[in-house]
Structure formats: structure tokens, C-alpha cells
Amino acid sequence: MKSTYRSNTAFVFGWIWVAFVAINAVDLTLRYTGKSSLVAGAVLGALTAIVYVTALRPGTVLGEEGLRVRNPFRTWSMPWASVDGVRVSHSIAVDYADGKVLRLWTPTASARERAKATRRGVPKGQRGGLLRTEAVRTKAEQAAAEALAGKTHADWVGEQIVERSEAARRRDQAPPPVRGTWAIDALVACALAIALVVAAFLV
């Protein structure tokens, strides 16, 4: 089964920005005033390229054959049997090929999210304050709280990567090579933004 993970906040913000730019592009076209319109268009183009490569493009795809990582300017294809280990701190780091490390752009774990995840496993009555009451939980609720205690979304995705890689190793699959390619879409977006900036200065 194929699953894609990304920063939902960044993704939503990215599309809101695209809608904002589309409206402004129409307005600049209808009310074209020469150099000032070109400068405004260049600024919008440059910011849109940044939003695209940092908010819309990044994603971590867990597929049947392996891990596919879309970072801002590179796309990596890593078969499950090639994964040597996974470490999660602020971001997810995947070890492969005897010491090489691939850092995933998304999902990440902020300090605030990690603190919230840590509190999740502590009953409300034990979190401090003058009045403390003993929280009553069913066995199922307690088991769920213990399973989620201290875990962020990045931790959970890291566990999924480990489980799939271990399953591939149990099948005695030989680790195929990890492939990394330049992201043509990101390079084109940046090239168009640079072209707009150059045009605004030259006109």
C-alpha cells in the first residue's frame, strides 16, 4: 500500500499562496503599468518558487517497492532492503550504504510537538497543579496512551520505515542501489523565477 506523508500546514499554506498569486497575476496583467508591474511579478514569482520547493514539493512516499523521498531539489528512490537504520530527532535520518545518510525534509518534529507528545502519555491528574485527581482509564485507553506516549508524527513514520525494511530483510532481498536524481520541476520553477527577476531589472 502506498502512503504519502508531508507537512499538512506547509501544504495548505502553499496552495493558499498559489491562489493568492493567481489572483494577483490576473490583476497585474489587466492593470499593466510597465516596470512596476514587472517588479511586482518578479517578487511574486521568486516567492512562489520558494514556496513550491519548500512547502508543496517535499513529501515522503512509502510504497510497495521502497521509500521515495521528495526533498526540495532532489528525489531519492531507496528500496526497503537498502535501509540500514532510522534515526528521528527534529527530522528523520535514514542510514544506508555503509554510513551514508539521507535526511527527509518531511515530516519533522518540532520541540513543541515533541513536548505535547510527551504529555499525551501522562494522565491529566498527574500533570501538576494544586488540585490533583486520579484519572480513571480503561485498559484499552491506557494501552493506547502508552503506545503513543512521547511519539510524534515523525516518530510514527520512522517506525513504519523500519518495519517495512525489516520485512524486506526477512525475505532475504539483496539491497539494490539507492538512486538520487535532480528534481526537474523544482529547477524549472527556480529558473522561471530568475528569468522574471532578470526581466524586471533589464526592462
Short mmCIF file of C-alpha atoms in Angstrom, two decimals:
data_model
loop_
_atom_site.label_atom_id
_atom_site.label_comp_id
_atom_site.label_asym_id
_atom_site.label_seq_id
_atom_site.Cartn_x
_atom_site.Cartn_y
_atom_site.Cartn_z
CA MET A 1 0.00 0.00 0.00
CA LYS A 2 1.31 3.44 -0.95
CA SER A 3 1.26 6.20 1.67
CA THR A 4 2.44 9.80 1.32
CA TYR A 5 3.47 11.93 4.30
CA ARG A 6 4.13 15.66 4.27
CA SER A 7 3.69 18.75 6.41
CA ASN A 8 -0.05 19.44 6.21
CA THR A 9 0.39 23.00 7.47
CA ALA A 10 3.01 23.82 4.82
CA PHE A 11 0.98 22.09 2.10
CA VAL A 12 -2.20 24.06 2.89
CA PHE A 13 -0.25 27.32 3.17
CA GLY A 14 1.39 26.58 -0.17
CA TRP A 15 -1.89 26.21 -2.01
CA ILE A 16 -3.31 29.32 -0.33
CA TRP A 17 -0.24 31.19 -1.59
CA VAL A 18 -0.74 29.79 -5.12
CA ALA A 19 -4.34 31.04 -5.12
CA PHE A 20 -3.16 34.47 -3.87
CA VAL A 21 -0.53 34.68 -6.61
CA ALA A 22 -3.01 33.63 -9.31
CA ILE A 23 -5.38 36.44 -8.34
CA ASN A 24 -2.54 38.97 -8.27
CA ALA A 25 -1.18 37.74 -11.61
CA VAL A 26 -4.54 38.38 -13.25
CA ASP A 27 -4.69 41.83 -11.65
CA LEU A 28 -1.14 42.72 -12.78
CA THR A 29 -1.96 41.59 -16.33
CA LEU A 30 -5.17 43.62 -16.55
CA ARG A 31 -3.59 46.70 -14.96
CA TYR A 32 -0.14 46.50 -16.50
CA THR A 33 1.84 49.66 -15.77
CA GLY A 34 5.27 48.77 -17.11
CA LYS A 35 8.32 48.29 -14.89
CA SER A 36 6.42 48.44 -11.59
CA SER A 37 4.20 45.56 -12.71
CA LEU A 38 7.24 43.56 -13.82
CA VAL A 39 8.95 44.11 -10.46
CA ALA A 40 5.82 43.02 -8.60
CA GLY A 41 5.54 39.97 -10.84
CA ALA A 42 9.21 39.11 -10.27
CA VAL A 43 8.77 39.30 -6.49
CA LEU A 44 5.67 37.07 -6.65
CA GLY A 45 7.49 34.65 -8.95
CA ALA A 46 10.53 34.38 -6.68
CA LEU A 47 8.40 33.83 -3.58
CA THR A 48 6.26 31.27 -5.39
CA ALA A 49 9.34 29.28 -6.41
CA ILE A 50 10.49 29.24 -2.77
CA VAL A 51 7.03 28.15 -1.58
CA TYR A 52 6.89 25.39 -4.20
CA VAL A 53 10.27 23.82 -3.41
CA THR A 54 9.88 24.08 0.38
CA ALA A 55 6.15 23.59 1.00
CA LEU A 56 4.43 21.92 -1.96
CA ARG A 57 7.07 19.59 -3.41
CA PRO A 58 8.54 17.81 -0.34
CA GLY A 59 7.00 14.50 0.59
CA THR A 60 7.88 11.05 1.89
CA VAL A 61 6.25 8.20 -0.01
CA LEU A 62 6.18 4.68 1.43
CA GLY A 63 5.45 2.30 -1.44
CA GLU A 64 5.47 -1.43 -2.01
CA GLU A 65 8.96 -1.49 -3.50
CA GLY A 66 10.67 1.07 -1.30
CA LEU A 67 10.98 4.57 0.06
CA ARG A 68 10.64 7.56 -2.27
CA VAL A 69 11.81 10.88 -0.85
CA ARG A 70 10.99 14.21 -2.48
CA ASN A 71 13.31 16.82 -0.98
CA PRO A 72 13.35 20.40 -2.36
CA PHE A 73 15.82 19.79 -5.21
CA ARG A 74 16.39 16.02 -5.21
CA THR A 75 14.26 12.88 -5.49
CA TRP A 76 15.55 9.69 -3.91
CA SER A 77 14.42 6.11 -4.52
CA MET A 78 15.51 3.71 -1.79
CA PRO A 79 14.49 0.02 -1.89
CA TRP A 80 13.42 -1.28 1.52
CA ALA A 81 16.29 -3.76 1.71
CA SER A 82 18.77 -0.87 1.37
CA VAL A 83 17.68 0.76 4.64
CA ASP A 84 20.30 0.15 7.36
CA GLY A 85 18.67 2.17 10.14
CA VAL A 86 16.43 5.11 11.01
CA ARG A 87 17.01 7.94 13.50
CA VAL A 88 14.43 10.55 14.42
CA SER A 89 15.22 13.87 16.09
CA HIS A 90 13.96 17.10 14.54
CA SER A 91 13.89 15.27 11.20
CA ILE A 92 14.07 11.67 10.01
CA ALA A 93 17.51 10.39 9.02
CA VAL A 94 17.77 7.13 7.09
CA ASP A 95 21.10 5.28 7.08
CA TYR A 96 22.10 3.29 4.01
CA ALA A 97 25.12 2.01 2.06
CA ASP A 98 27.54 1.62 5.00
CA GLY A 99 27.41 5.06 6.56
CA LYS A 100 25.58 7.28 4.09
CA VAL A 101 22.66 9.29 5.46
CA LEU A 102 19.51 10.56 3.74
CA ARG A 103 17.65 13.26 5.65
CA LEU A 104 13.96 13.56 4.93
CA TRP A 105 12.57 17.07 4.53
CA THR A 106 9.20 16.00 5.88
CA PRO A 107 7.68 15.09 8.27
CA THR A 108 9.56 16.88 11.04
CA ALA A 109 9.09 17.02 14.81
CA SER A 110 9.20 20.46 16.41
CA ALA A 111 10.10 20.90 20.08
CA ARG A 112 6.51 21.93 20.78
CA GLU A 113 5.10 18.82 19.09
CA ARG A 114 7.51 16.58 20.97
CA ALA A 115 6.58 18.17 24.32
CA LYS A 116 2.90 17.70 23.52
CA ALA A 117 3.52 14.05 22.62
CA THR A 118 5.34 13.52 25.93
CA ARG A 119 2.41 14.97 27.91
CA ARG A 120 0.00 12.75 25.99
CA GLY A 121 1.07 9.68 27.95
CA VAL A 122 0.68 11.31 31.37
CA PRO A 123 -2.79 11.20 32.98
CA LYS A 124 -4.27 14.68 33.40
CA GLY A 125 -4.40 14.32 37.14
CA GLN A 126 -0.64 13.84 37.29
CA ARG A 127 0.39 16.88 35.23
CA GLY A 128 0.84 19.25 38.16
CA GLY A 129 -1.35 21.93 39.69
CA LEU A 130 -2.81 22.41 43.16
CA LEU A 131 -5.73 20.04 42.71
CA ARG A 132 -4.74 16.57 41.57
CA THR A 133 -7.23 13.88 40.80
CA GLU A 134 -6.60 10.32 39.80
CA ALA A 135 -7.54 9.73 36.18
CA VAL A 136 -9.51 6.57 35.54
CA ARG A 137 -8.71 4.86 32.25
CA THR A 138 -9.86 1.63 30.74
CA LYS A 139 -7.19 -0.92 29.86
CA ALA A 140 -7.58 -0.11 26.15
CA GLU A 141 -7.20 3.62 26.78
CA GLN A 142 -4.13 3.05 28.95
CA ALA A 143 -2.54 0.79 26.32
CA ALA A 144 -3.19 3.37 23.59
CA ALA A 145 -1.76 6.17 25.74
CA GLU A 146 1.38 4.15 26.48
CA ALA A 147 1.82 3.30 22.79
CA LEU A 148 1.57 6.97 21.79
CA ALA A 149 3.47 8.44 24.74
CA GLY A 150 6.31 10.62 23.54
CA LYS A 151 5.77 9.81 19.86
CA THR A 152 5.36 12.48 17.22
CA HIS A 153 4.18 12.03 13.65
CA ALA A 154 7.83 11.84 12.55
CA ASP A 155 8.47 9.05 15.09
CA TRP A 156 5.50 7.11 13.76
CA VAL A 157 6.65 7.45 10.13
CA GLY A 158 10.15 6.38 11.19
CA GLU A 159 8.68 3.23 12.74
CA GLN A 160 6.81 2.46 9.50
CA ILE A 161 10.07 2.73 7.55
CA VAL A 162 11.82 0.37 9.99
CA GLU A 163 9.00 -2.19 9.86
CA ARG A 164 8.96 -2.29 6.06
CA SER A 165 12.74 -2.51 5.79
CA GLU A 166 12.86 -5.36 8.33
CA ALA A 167 10.15 -7.20 6.39
CA ALA A 168 12.26 -6.88 3.23
CA ARG A 169 15.31 -8.24 5.06
CA ARG A 170 13.33 -11.24 6.29
CA ARG A 171 12.60 -12.05 2.65
CA ASP A 172 16.39 -12.13 2.08
CA GLN A 173 16.21 -9.49 -0.62
CA ALA A 174 19.55 -8.19 -1.86
CA PRO A 175 19.84 -4.43 -1.27
CA PRO A 176 19.51 -2.72 -4.68
CA PRO A 177 21.30 0.60 -5.21
CA VAL A 178 19.81 3.84 -3.94
CA ARG A 179 19.12 6.31 -6.75
CA GLY A 180 19.09 10.08 -6.42
CA THR A 181 18.05 12.41 -9.25
CA TRP A 182 17.70 16.16 -9.60
CA ALA A 183 14.13 17.45 -9.38
CA ILE A 184 13.46 18.94 -12.82
CA ASP A 185 10.22 20.59 -11.67
CA ALA A 186 11.98 22.45 -8.85
CA LEU A 187 14.82 23.54 -11.13
CA VAL A 188 12.35 24.80 -13.76
CA ALA A 189 10.39 26.74 -11.12
CA CYS A 190 13.58 28.43 -9.91
CA ALA A 191 14.75 29.14 -13.47
CA LEU A 192 11.44 30.83 -14.31
CA ALA A 193 11.65 32.93 -11.15
CA ILE A 194 15.20 34.01 -12.01
CA ALA A 195 14.08 34.87 -15.56
CA LEU A 196 11.32 37.10 -14.17
CA VAL A 197 13.77 38.88 -11.87
CA VAL A 198 16.26 39.45 -14.70
CA ALA A 199 13.49 40.73 -17.00
CA ALA A 200 12.31 43.17 -14.32
CA PHE A 201 15.82 44.64 -14.00
CA LEU A 202 16.51 44.82 -17.73
CA VAL A 203 13.27 46.47 -18.82
#
